[in-house]
Amino acid sequence: AELDDTRAGRSGSLASPPSQLDVTQKIDVNPPKGTRDFPPEEMRLRNWLFQNFREVSQLYGFEEVDFPVLESEALFIRKAGEEIRDQLYCFEDRGNRRVALRPELTPSLARLVIQKGKSVALPLKWFAIGQCWRYERMTRGRRREHYQWNMDIIGVPNVTAEAELISSIVTFFKRIGITASDVGFKVSSRKVLQEVLRRYSIPENLFGRVCVIIDKLEKIPIEDIKKELRNAELSEEAVEELLQILSVKSLTKLEEKLGASVEALADLKQLFLLAEKYGYSEWIQFDASIVRGLAYYTGIVFEGFDREGKLRAICGGGRYDRLLSTFGGDDIPACGFGFGDAVIIELLKERGLLPEVSPQVENIVCSLDQDLQGAASLVAARLRDKGQSVDLVLESKPLKWVFKRAAKINAQRLILVGMSEWQKGMVGVKILSSGEQYEIKVDDLE
Ligand SMILES: CC(=O)Nc1cnc2ccccc2c1
C-alpha cells in the first residue's frame, strides 16, 4: 500500500512504523489563556516575593498551611451576587461531582478549621500562599489565575486580631521598601452598614448582598448602585441615608451621625488606638465607603491602596465571624486578609523597587581534557559534599564558551581540571570577580 509520503519523505526511506510520539500537529507552546509560565527570571522574582510573605508570617508566629486548588463547588456557592461567584472556574468531574478551582483561600481555611474541630487549640494563626482561579470571558483580557498570600487569626473576637494583621502587612511593605507615602490602608467596619440597615429594618439576610452592591461604589455609576439597592428592597430614604453615611471620612463625624453607642465605633476607635501603639498610625485612615466585595465579612474591613490612585487594591481583608457557622461549624470568630501577587509587582515596578534577583552559583567546574570528564565529576561531587553549589560542564567545550557561561550564571569561581595539575592531585581555581588565579589540592577545596 502506498505509504504516507511525509513519513517516507521525512525518514528518507520506508523506516519503521511511526512511533506514537510522531508530531502530527504543532502544539501551542503558550500557556492557557489568562495564565502565566514562570521561566527562571520570573520565578526568581516570585520566590523573592513569596520568601518575604513567609518571613513576615513567621515573624508574627503564624504557621503555614495549604489546601487543594480543587474544591467542592459548594464551598463557594454564596447567594450575595459576588463577582467571584459569576467567575467561578467550576466543572463536573469524571465522577459527576461539581468541583471548582478555588477563587480564594478563606473558605478552604474555614473548612480545614472545622475538620480539625476540637483537636486544635484556639487561637489559630495560619498563613498560606496559593494559586487562585477565576473564569473570565477573555474579552476583558484579565488574568485567570494569581497567587494569594493569606494570613488568618481564628478564635479571637476582638480587634486586637485585625490590628495584628494590619501590622504584619505594614511590616511586609517596609521590608520590600514601600513606605506610608506610597500606600495606605482604608479601614471601616461593616457594623456601620449593619446599624443603618437595622434602623431601616432591612432584613439581616440582605446584609451580604447590600455589601456587595456598595463595594461597587466608584466602579459603576452611582445611579446603578441606587437601582441595585432599590432592587434589594431598600426604601428611597434608606438608600439616601446609606450613601450619606458611606461618604463619611472621619470617626468623629460618624459618631455625630450614628451616636456614640454603636459597636462599630468602639471597634474602630480601639483599632486606631492599637495602631498608635504598633506605630503604624500614618498608614491607616478611616473611610466609611470601604466594604470589600466578599459577602462573608461582618466587622472591620480594610484594604491596602496606592496613594497615587493608579492601581487596583493591593490587598484586603477583614473579620468574618459567621463563615464557619455557615459551613456547619461552631460560631468561631475569625479574621484574615488576602494579598495578590500581581498588583504589588506593578507597584514595585512603578516605584523602581524591583529587586535585582540574578542567578547565583558558587562554582563552575570543567575539564580541559577529553579524558578528565570523570575527574571533573569527582571534583564537583567533593564540592557539593561540602555544600558548595556547582554547575558542572557536561560536554567538552572551548574555554571561551565556559567563561561565557560562567558570566551568564554569575559563577563566583571557575575550577579547571587539567591533565598536568590533575597528575599532581591539583586543580586550577580562578576567582571570576578579581581574576585571581591559583592551584590547589582537590582535598583542600572548600
Ligand atoms: C490583578 C490580578 O491579576 N487579579 C486577579 C487575577 N486572577 C484572579 C483569579 C482568581 C481570583 C482573583 C483574581 C484576581
Short mmCIF file of C-alpha atoms and ligand atoms in Angstrom, two decimals:
data_model
loop_
_atom_site.label_atom_id
_atom_site.label_comp_id
_atom_site.label_asym_id
_atom_site.label_seq_id
_atom_site.Cartn_x
_atom_site.Cartn_y
_atom_site.Cartn_z
CA ALA A 1 0.00 0.00 0.00
CA GLU A 2 1.21 3.49 -0.78
CA LEU A 3 2.95 4.60 2.47
CA ASP A 4 2.26 8.03 3.86
CA ASP A 5 4.75 10.03 1.76
CA THR A 6 5.54 12.50 4.51
CA ARG A 7 6.78 9.65 6.66
CA ALA A 8 8.83 8.17 3.82
CA GLY A 9 9.93 11.70 2.93
CA ARG A 10 10.94 12.54 6.46
CA SER A 11 12.90 9.40 7.17
CA GLY A 12 14.08 9.21 3.53
CA SER A 13 13.25 5.53 3.48
CA LEU A 14 10.45 3.13 4.43
CA ALA A 15 11.51 3.31 8.06
CA SER A 16 9.90 1.51 11.00
CA PRO A 17 6.24 2.41 11.66
CA PRO A 18 5.86 5.93 13.17
CA SER A 19 6.02 5.88 16.96
CA GLN A 20 3.14 7.39 18.94
CA LEU A 21 5.45 10.36 19.53
CA ASP A 22 5.26 11.44 15.92
CA VAL A 23 4.39 15.11 15.72
CA THR A 24 1.03 15.12 13.99
CA GLN A 25 0.34 18.84 14.53
CA LYS A 26 2.37 21.62 16.18
CA ILE A 27 1.12 22.24 19.73
CA ASP A 28 0.61 25.76 21.08
CA VAL A 29 3.63 26.38 23.31
CA ASN A 30 1.96 29.25 25.16
CA PRO A 31 0.19 28.61 28.47
CA PRO A 32 -3.63 28.59 28.53
CA LYS A 33 -5.37 31.97 28.18
CA GLY A 34 -5.07 34.16 31.27
CA THR A 35 -2.32 32.02 32.83
CA ARG A 36 1.43 32.53 33.16
CA ASP A 37 4.60 30.47 32.92
CA PHE A 38 7.39 31.26 35.34
CA PRO A 39 10.71 30.90 33.48
CA PRO A 40 13.83 31.30 35.68
CA GLU A 41 13.94 35.10 35.85
CA GLU A 42 10.24 35.48 36.67
CA MET A 43 10.50 32.55 39.09
CA ARG A 44 13.35 34.25 40.98
CA LEU A 45 11.21 37.38 41.42
CA ARG A 46 8.24 35.27 42.53
CA ASN A 47 10.43 33.37 45.01
CA TRP A 48 11.74 36.66 46.38
CA LEU A 49 8.17 37.90 46.91
CA PHE A 50 6.97 34.64 48.50
CA GLN A 51 10.06 34.48 50.70
CA ASN A 52 9.08 37.87 52.10
CA PHE A 53 5.48 36.67 52.59
CA ARG A 54 6.79 33.65 54.50
CA GLU A 55 9.33 35.51 56.61
CA VAL A 56 6.75 38.08 57.76
CA SER A 57 4.23 35.33 58.54
CA GLN A 58 6.84 33.55 60.65
CA LEU A 59 7.88 36.83 62.30
CA TYR A 60 4.26 37.04 63.53
CA GLY A 61 4.24 33.45 64.74
CA PHE A 62 1.90 32.13 62.02
CA GLU A 63 2.05 28.52 60.83
CA GLU A 64 1.91 27.65 57.13
CA VAL A 65 -1.00 25.59 55.80
CA ASP A 66 -2.14 24.55 52.33
CA PHE A 67 -5.25 23.09 50.68
CA PRO A 68 -6.15 21.56 47.29
CA VAL A 69 -6.55 24.01 44.43
CA LEU A 70 -9.63 21.89 43.53
CA GLU A 71 -12.54 22.13 45.97
CA SER A 72 -16.19 21.15 46.04
CA GLU A 73 -18.10 23.87 44.21
CA ALA A 74 -20.44 24.10 47.23
CA LEU A 75 -17.67 25.80 49.23
CA PHE A 76 -18.00 28.90 47.07
CA ILE A 77 -21.72 29.00 46.31
CA ARG A 78 -22.93 32.13 48.08
CA LYS A 79 -26.07 33.91 47.00
CA ALA A 80 -24.93 37.51 47.51
CA GLY A 81 -24.26 38.29 43.87
CA GLU A 82 -20.49 38.41 44.21
CA GLU A 83 -18.29 38.78 41.13
CA ILE A 84 -16.19 35.89 42.43
CA ARG A 85 -19.28 33.65 42.05
CA ASP A 86 -20.01 34.77 38.47
CA GLN A 87 -16.44 33.89 37.54
CA LEU A 88 -16.15 30.58 39.37
CA TYR A 89 -13.88 28.16 37.46
CA CYS A 90 -16.21 25.23 38.08
CA PHE A 91 -16.98 21.98 36.24
CA GLU A 92 -18.31 18.47 36.66
CA ASP A 93 -15.56 15.91 37.13
CA ARG A 94 -15.49 12.35 35.79
CA GLY A 95 -17.31 11.21 38.94
CA ASN A 96 -20.10 13.68 38.17
CA ARG A 97 -19.10 15.78 41.16
CA ARG A 98 -19.48 19.57 40.97
CA VAL A 99 -15.99 20.92 41.64
CA ALA A 100 -14.23 24.27 41.27
CA LEU A 101 -10.71 25.68 41.09
CA ARG A 102 -10.61 27.83 44.25
CA PRO A 103 -11.14 31.57 43.62
CA GLU A 104 -9.85 32.40 47.13
CA LEU A 105 -8.33 30.59 50.12
CA THR A 106 -10.55 31.60 53.06
CA PRO A 107 -13.34 29.01 52.53
CA SER A 108 -10.74 26.21 52.36
CA LEU A 109 -9.17 27.50 55.57
CA ALA A 110 -12.60 27.57 57.23
CA ARG A 111 -13.23 24.01 56.03
CA LEU A 112 -9.93 22.79 57.49
CA VAL A 113 -10.57 24.53 60.83
CA ILE A 114 -13.95 22.80 61.11
CA GLN A 115 -12.44 19.47 60.04
CA LYS A 116 -9.78 19.88 62.76
CA GLY A 117 -12.54 20.90 65.24
CA LYS A 118 -11.65 20.34 68.90
CA SER A 119 -8.28 18.79 68.03
CA VAL A 120 -6.73 22.24 67.57
CA ALA A 121 -6.48 24.76 70.39
CA LEU A 122 -7.68 28.25 69.53
CA PRO A 123 -6.49 30.79 68.60
CA LEU A 124 -5.11 29.58 65.32
CA LYS A 125 -2.72 31.78 63.35
CA TRP A 126 -2.36 30.24 59.92
CA PHE A 127 -0.93 31.53 56.64
CA ALA A 128 -1.00 30.16 53.11
CA ILE A 129 0.31 31.14 49.69
CA GLY A 130 -1.80 29.58 46.97
CA GLN A 131 -2.82 29.94 43.34
CA CYS A 132 -6.42 31.08 42.90
CA TRP A 133 -8.51 30.91 39.77
CA ARG A 134 -11.37 32.67 38.01
CA TYR A 135 -13.00 32.06 34.68
CA GLU A 136 -13.49 35.36 32.95
CA ARG A 137 -14.60 35.91 29.41
CA MET A 138 -11.25 36.82 27.84
CA THR A 139 -12.92 39.91 26.41
CA ARG A 140 -11.56 41.68 29.47
CA GLY A 141 -8.13 40.12 28.85
CA ARG A 142 -7.57 39.89 32.57
CA ARG A 143 -5.65 37.10 34.24
CA ARG A 144 -7.43 33.91 35.18
CA GLU A 145 -5.04 32.99 37.95
CA HIS A 146 -2.96 34.71 40.56
CA TYR A 147 -1.19 33.75 43.75
CA GLN A 148 -2.56 34.98 47.05
CA TRP A 149 -0.86 35.30 50.40
CA ASN A 150 -3.38 34.87 53.21
CA MET A 151 -2.96 35.29 56.94
CA ASP A 152 -5.86 34.40 59.25
CA ILE A 153 -6.46 34.53 63.01
CA ILE A 154 -9.16 32.11 64.12
CA GLY A 155 -10.78 32.27 67.55
CA VAL A 156 -10.05 35.87 68.62
CA PRO A 157 -13.20 38.04 68.84
CA ASN A 158 -11.60 41.42 69.49
CA VAL A 159 -9.96 43.88 67.13
CA THR A 160 -6.51 43.13 68.54
CA ALA A 161 -6.55 40.43 65.83
CA GLU A 162 -7.25 42.89 62.99
CA ALA A 163 -4.62 45.25 64.42
CA GLU A 164 -2.08 42.42 64.35
CA LEU A 165 -2.93 41.53 60.74
CA ILE A 166 -2.56 45.11 59.52
CA SER A 167 0.72 45.34 61.42
CA SER A 168 2.00 42.26 59.57
CA ILE A 169 1.22 43.81 56.19
CA VAL A 170 2.91 47.09 57.19
CA THR A 171 5.97 45.04 58.16
CA PHE A 172 5.86 43.34 54.76
CA PHE A 173 5.65 46.66 52.92
CA LYS A 174 8.57 48.07 54.89
CA ARG A 175 10.71 45.01 54.13
CA ILE A 176 10.31 45.50 50.39
CA GLY A 177 10.91 49.25 50.52
CA ILE A 178 7.33 50.51 50.37
CA THR A 179 6.58 53.42 52.74
CA ALA A 180 3.46 55.10 54.14
CA SER A 181 3.83 57.73 51.41
CA ASP A 182 3.47 55.01 48.76
CA VAL A 183 0.50 53.13 50.17
CA GLY A 184 -2.12 53.34 52.92
CA PHE A 185 -4.98 51.31 54.36
CA LYS A 186 -8.59 52.40 54.21
CA VAL A 187 -10.35 50.97 57.24
CA SER A 188 -14.02 50.72 58.12
CA SER A 189 -16.47 48.34 59.77
CA ARG A 190 -19.43 46.63 58.21
CA LYS A 191 -21.16 47.11 61.55
CA VAL A 192 -21.71 50.71 60.38
CA LEU A 193 -23.71 49.37 57.45
CA GLN A 194 -25.41 46.82 59.65
CA GLU A 195 -26.54 49.58 62.02
CA VAL A 196 -28.03 51.67 59.21
CA LEU A 197 -29.86 48.66 57.77
CA ARG A 198 -31.17 47.85 61.27
CA ARG A 199 -32.52 51.38 61.65
CA TYR A 200 -34.44 50.92 58.41
CA SER A 201 -35.48 47.40 59.41
CA ILE A 202 -33.82 45.86 56.36
CA PRO A 203 -33.80 42.07 56.94
CA GLU A 204 -30.44 40.61 58.05
CA ASN A 205 -30.30 38.16 55.14
CA LEU A 206 -29.86 41.09 52.71
CA PHE A 207 -26.72 42.28 54.53
CA GLY A 208 -24.16 40.40 52.36
CA ARG A 209 -25.93 41.39 49.17
CA VAL A 210 -26.07 45.09 50.11
CA CYS A 211 -22.33 44.99 50.94
CA VAL A 212 -21.52 43.51 47.55
CA ILE A 213 -23.52 46.30 45.88
CA ILE A 214 -21.86 49.01 47.97
CA ASP A 215 -18.41 47.60 47.08
CA LYS A 216 -19.09 48.68 43.50
CA LEU A 217 -19.09 52.36 44.51
CA GLU A 218 -16.63 54.20 42.22
CA LYS A 219 -16.62 51.17 39.93
CA ILE A 220 -20.10 51.62 38.43
CA PRO A 221 -22.27 54.78 38.14
CA ILE A 222 -24.00 55.86 41.34
CA GLU A 223 -27.39 55.56 39.62
CA ASP A 224 -26.76 51.85 39.03
CA ILE A 225 -25.81 51.44 42.69
CA LYS A 226 -29.09 53.06 43.73
CA LYS A 227 -31.05 50.89 41.30
CA GLU A 228 -29.44 47.72 42.66
CA LEU A 229 -30.13 48.86 46.25
CA ARG A 230 -33.78 49.51 45.40
CA ASN A 231 -33.93 46.04 43.84
CA ALA A 232 -32.67 44.77 47.18
CA GLU A 233 -35.85 46.23 48.74
CA LEU A 234 -34.23 49.31 50.27
CA SER A 235 -36.51 52.34 50.51
CA GLU A 236 -35.51 55.63 48.89
CA GLU A 237 -34.85 57.02 52.36
CA ALA A 238 -32.69 54.03 53.32
CA VAL A 239 -30.68 54.36 50.10
CA GLU A 240 -30.08 58.08 50.67
CA GLU A 241 -29.13 57.61 54.35
CA LEU A 242 -26.84 54.70 53.47
CA LEU A 243 -24.96 56.64 50.78
CA GLN A 244 -24.77 59.63 53.14
CA ILE A 245 -23.15 57.54 55.89
CA LEU A 246 -20.76 55.90 53.43
CA SER A 247 -19.35 59.28 52.43
CA VAL A 248 -18.22 59.99 55.99
CA LYS A 249 -14.44 60.23 56.23
CA SER A 250 -13.89 60.77 59.95
CA LEU A 251 -14.78 58.84 63.08
CA THR A 252 -15.98 61.97 64.85
CA LYS A 253 -18.39 62.75 62.00
CA LEU A 254 -19.55 59.15 62.08
CA GLU A 255 -20.21 59.46 65.79
CA GLU A 256 -22.29 62.59 65.17
CA LYS A 257 -24.32 60.66 62.58
CA LEU A 258 -24.75 57.37 64.36
CA GLY A 259 -24.45 58.28 68.02
CA ALA A 260 -21.73 57.06 70.36
CA SER A 261 -23.35 53.78 71.36
CA VAL A 262 -22.71 52.00 68.09
CA GLU A 263 -20.42 48.96 68.46
CA ALA A 264 -18.75 49.78 65.12
CA LEU A 265 -17.38 52.98 66.62
CA ALA A 266 -15.92 51.18 69.64
CA ASP A 267 -14.14 48.68 67.36
CA LEU A 268 -12.75 51.38 65.10
CA LYS A 269 -11.62 53.58 68.00
CA GLN A 270 -9.82 50.63 69.57
CA LEU A 271 -8.20 49.73 66.28
CA PHE A 272 -6.85 53.25 65.81
CA LEU A 273 -5.57 53.24 69.40
CA LEU A 274 -3.75 49.95 68.81
CA ALA A 275 -2.33 51.28 65.55
CA GLU A 276 -0.81 54.10 67.58
CA LYS A 277 0.87 51.58 69.90
CA TYR A 278 2.19 49.49 66.98
CA GLY A 279 3.46 52.69 65.40
CA TYR A 280 1.61 52.43 62.10
CA SER A 281 -0.98 55.24 62.55
CA GLU A 282 0.36 57.08 59.49
CA TRP A 283 -0.53 54.02 57.36
CA ILE A 284 -4.26 53.87 58.13
CA GLN A 285 -7.28 56.10 57.67
CA PHE A 286 -10.98 55.66 58.34
CA ASP A 287 -13.12 55.52 55.19
CA ALA A 288 -16.76 54.51 55.64
CA SER A 289 -17.09 53.61 51.94
CA ILE A 290 -14.81 50.61 52.31
CA VAL A 291 -16.88 47.42 52.48
CA ARG A 292 -14.85 44.93 50.34
CA GLY A 293 -16.61 42.69 47.82
CA LEU A 294 -16.82 39.41 49.73
CA ALA A 295 -20.20 38.72 51.30
CA TYR A 296 -18.91 37.00 54.44
CA TYR A 297 -17.22 39.97 56.16
CA THR A 298 -19.06 41.01 59.33
CA GLY A 299 -16.95 43.63 61.08
CA ILE A 300 -13.72 45.56 60.46
CA VAL A 301 -12.73 45.59 56.78
CA PHE A 302 -9.59 47.10 55.31
CA GLU A 303 -7.80 47.42 52.01
CA GLY A 304 -4.31 48.49 51.01
CA PHE A 305 -4.30 51.17 48.30
CA ASP A 306 -1.62 53.04 46.33
CA ARG A 307 -1.75 56.72 47.21
CA GLU A 308 -1.22 57.72 43.56
CA GLY A 309 -4.56 56.05 42.84
CA LYS A 310 -3.30 54.36 39.67
CA LEU A 311 -3.61 50.73 40.76
CA ARG A 312 -6.37 48.48 41.98
CA ALA A 313 -6.46 47.47 45.66
CA ILE A 314 -3.14 45.89 46.68
CA CYS A 315 -4.60 43.67 49.39
CA GLY A 316 -7.73 43.44 51.51
CA GLY A 317 -9.27 41.66 54.45
CA GLY A 318 -11.47 41.83 57.49
CA ARG A 319 -13.48 40.00 60.11
CA TYR A 320 -15.73 37.11 59.08
CA ASP A 321 -17.33 35.86 62.31
CA ARG A 322 -20.16 33.92 60.63
CA LEU A 323 -18.36 32.00 57.89
CA LEU A 324 -17.50 28.93 59.96
CA SER A 325 -21.05 28.57 61.26
CA THR A 326 -22.45 28.83 57.71
CA PHE A 327 -20.34 25.73 56.94
CA GLY A 328 -21.97 23.93 59.85
CA GLY A 329 -19.12 24.62 62.25
CA ASP A 330 -19.34 26.28 65.65
CA ASP A 331 -19.66 30.04 65.95
CA ILE A 332 -15.91 30.73 65.81
CA PRO A 333 -14.74 34.35 65.29
CA ALA A 334 -12.20 34.83 62.52
CA CYS A 335 -10.42 37.49 60.53
CA GLY A 336 -7.84 37.50 57.76
CA PHE A 337 -6.58 39.09 54.59
CA GLY A 338 -5.64 38.21 51.02
CA PHE A 339 -2.67 39.75 49.20
CA GLY A 340 -2.32 39.09 45.46
CA ASP A 341 0.97 38.69 43.59
CA ALA A 342 0.09 40.96 40.66
CA VAL A 343 -0.66 44.50 41.84
CA ILE A 344 2.27 44.59 44.27
CA ILE A 345 4.71 43.81 41.42
CA GLU A 346 3.13 46.58 39.32
CA LEU A 347 3.61 48.95 42.28
CA LEU A 348 7.25 47.94 42.74
CA LYS A 349 7.88 48.48 39.03
CA GLU A 350 6.26 51.93 39.24
CA ARG A 351 8.38 52.86 42.24
CA GLY A 352 11.60 51.39 40.77
CA LEU A 353 11.80 48.99 43.69
CA LEU A 354 12.05 45.68 41.86
CA PRO A 355 14.92 43.71 43.45
CA GLU A 356 17.97 42.53 41.49
CA VAL A 357 17.45 38.78 41.61
CA SER A 358 20.25 37.35 39.47
CA PRO A 359 21.12 33.64 39.41
CA GLN A 360 23.87 32.61 41.83
CA VAL A 361 26.21 29.63 41.72
CA GLU A 362 29.44 29.30 43.67
CA ASN A 363 31.42 27.16 41.23
CA ILE A 364 31.56 26.20 37.61
CA VAL A 365 33.69 23.10 37.07
CA CYS A 366 35.06 21.95 33.72
CA SER A 367 37.64 19.51 32.42
CA LEU A 368 40.18 20.84 29.93
CA ASP A 369 40.84 17.41 28.55
CA GLN A 370 38.55 14.79 26.96
CA ASP A 371 39.74 12.12 29.40
CA LEU A 372 39.20 14.21 32.51
CA GLN A 373 35.38 14.44 32.44
CA GLY A 374 35.27 11.83 35.22
CA ALA A 375 37.80 13.79 37.25
CA ALA A 376 35.59 16.88 36.85
CA SER A 377 32.61 14.88 38.18
CA LEU A 378 34.71 13.82 41.18
CA VAL A 379 35.67 17.43 41.90
CA ALA A 380 32.03 18.52 41.58
CA ALA A 381 30.98 15.76 44.00
CA ARG A 382 33.62 16.82 46.55
CA LEU A 383 32.48 20.43 46.41
CA ARG A 384 28.79 19.53 46.65
CA ASP A 385 29.52 17.27 49.65
CA LYS A 386 30.80 20.44 51.30
CA GLY A 387 27.62 22.31 50.45
CA GLN A 388 29.15 24.24 47.57
CA SER A 389 26.88 24.75 44.56
CA VAL A 390 28.42 23.57 41.31
CA ASP A 391 27.47 23.99 37.66
CA LEU A 392 29.34 21.08 36.06
CA VAL A 393 30.14 21.49 32.36
CA LEU A 394 28.84 18.21 30.90
CA GLU A 395 30.44 18.21 27.45
CA SER A 396 33.91 19.21 26.35
CA LYS A 397 33.68 22.89 25.48
CA PRO A 398 36.27 25.54 24.49
CA LEU A 399 37.36 27.73 27.40
CA LYS A 400 35.73 30.75 25.74
CA TRP A 401 32.36 29.01 25.97
CA VAL A 402 32.99 28.20 29.65
CA PHE A 403 33.84 31.82 30.50
CA LYS A 404 30.72 33.00 28.71
CA ARG A 405 28.54 30.57 30.65
CA ALA A 406 30.29 31.42 33.94
CA ALA A 407 29.37 35.07 33.43
CA LYS A 408 25.79 34.21 32.45
CA ILE A 409 25.14 32.12 35.56
CA ASN A 410 27.05 34.52 37.80
CA ALA A 411 29.52 31.85 38.99
CA GLN A 412 31.90 33.08 41.68
CA ARG A 413 34.71 30.60 40.94
CA LEU A 414 35.91 28.64 37.91
CA ILE A 415 37.51 25.26 38.72
CA LEU A 416 39.66 23.90 35.88
CA VAL A 417 40.58 20.22 35.78
CA GLY A 418 43.69 19.97 33.59
CA MET A 419 45.98 17.00 32.96
CA SER A 420 49.25 18.39 34.36
CA GLU A 421 47.63 19.72 37.58
CA TRP A 422 45.50 16.60 37.99
CA GLN A 423 48.57 14.41 37.90
CA LYS A 424 49.72 16.36 40.98
CA GLY A 425 46.25 15.95 42.58
CA MET A 426 45.64 19.65 41.96
CA VAL A 427 43.08 21.73 40.12
CA GLY A 428 43.18 25.31 38.82
CA VAL A 429 41.00 27.93 40.50
CA LYS A 430 40.04 31.33 39.06
CA ILE A 431 38.12 33.84 41.17
CA LEU A 432 35.95 35.43 38.50
CA SER A 433 35.34 38.74 40.28
CA SER A 434 39.04 39.53 40.92
CA GLY A 435 40.66 37.43 38.21
CA GLU A 436 42.91 35.94 40.93
CA GLN A 437 44.18 32.52 39.82
CA TYR A 438 45.86 29.68 41.75
CA GLU A 439 46.26 25.91 42.01
CA ILE A 440 45.03 23.89 44.96
CA LYS A 441 44.90 20.27 46.11
CA VAL A 442 41.44 18.81 45.49
CA ASP A 443 41.14 17.85 49.17
CA ASP A 444 41.79 21.44 50.24
CA LEU A 445 38.92 22.79 48.13
CA GLU A 446 36.05 24.24 50.17
C1 LIG B 1 -4.61 41.83 39.23
C2 LIG B 1 -4.96 40.35 39.10
O1 LIG B 1 -4.31 39.61 38.42
N1 LIG B 1 -6.07 39.93 39.75
C3 LIG B 1 -6.55 38.64 39.77
C4 LIG B 1 -6.12 37.63 38.92
N2 LIG B 1 -6.62 36.40 38.99
C5 LIG B 1 -7.57 36.08 39.90
C6 LIG B 1 -8.05 34.79 40.00
C7 LIG B 1 -9.00 34.49 40.94
C8 LIG B 1 -9.47 35.47 41.79
C9 LIG B 1 -8.99 36.73 41.72
C10 LIG B 1 -8.03 37.07 40.79
C11 LIG B 1 -7.52 38.36 40.70
#
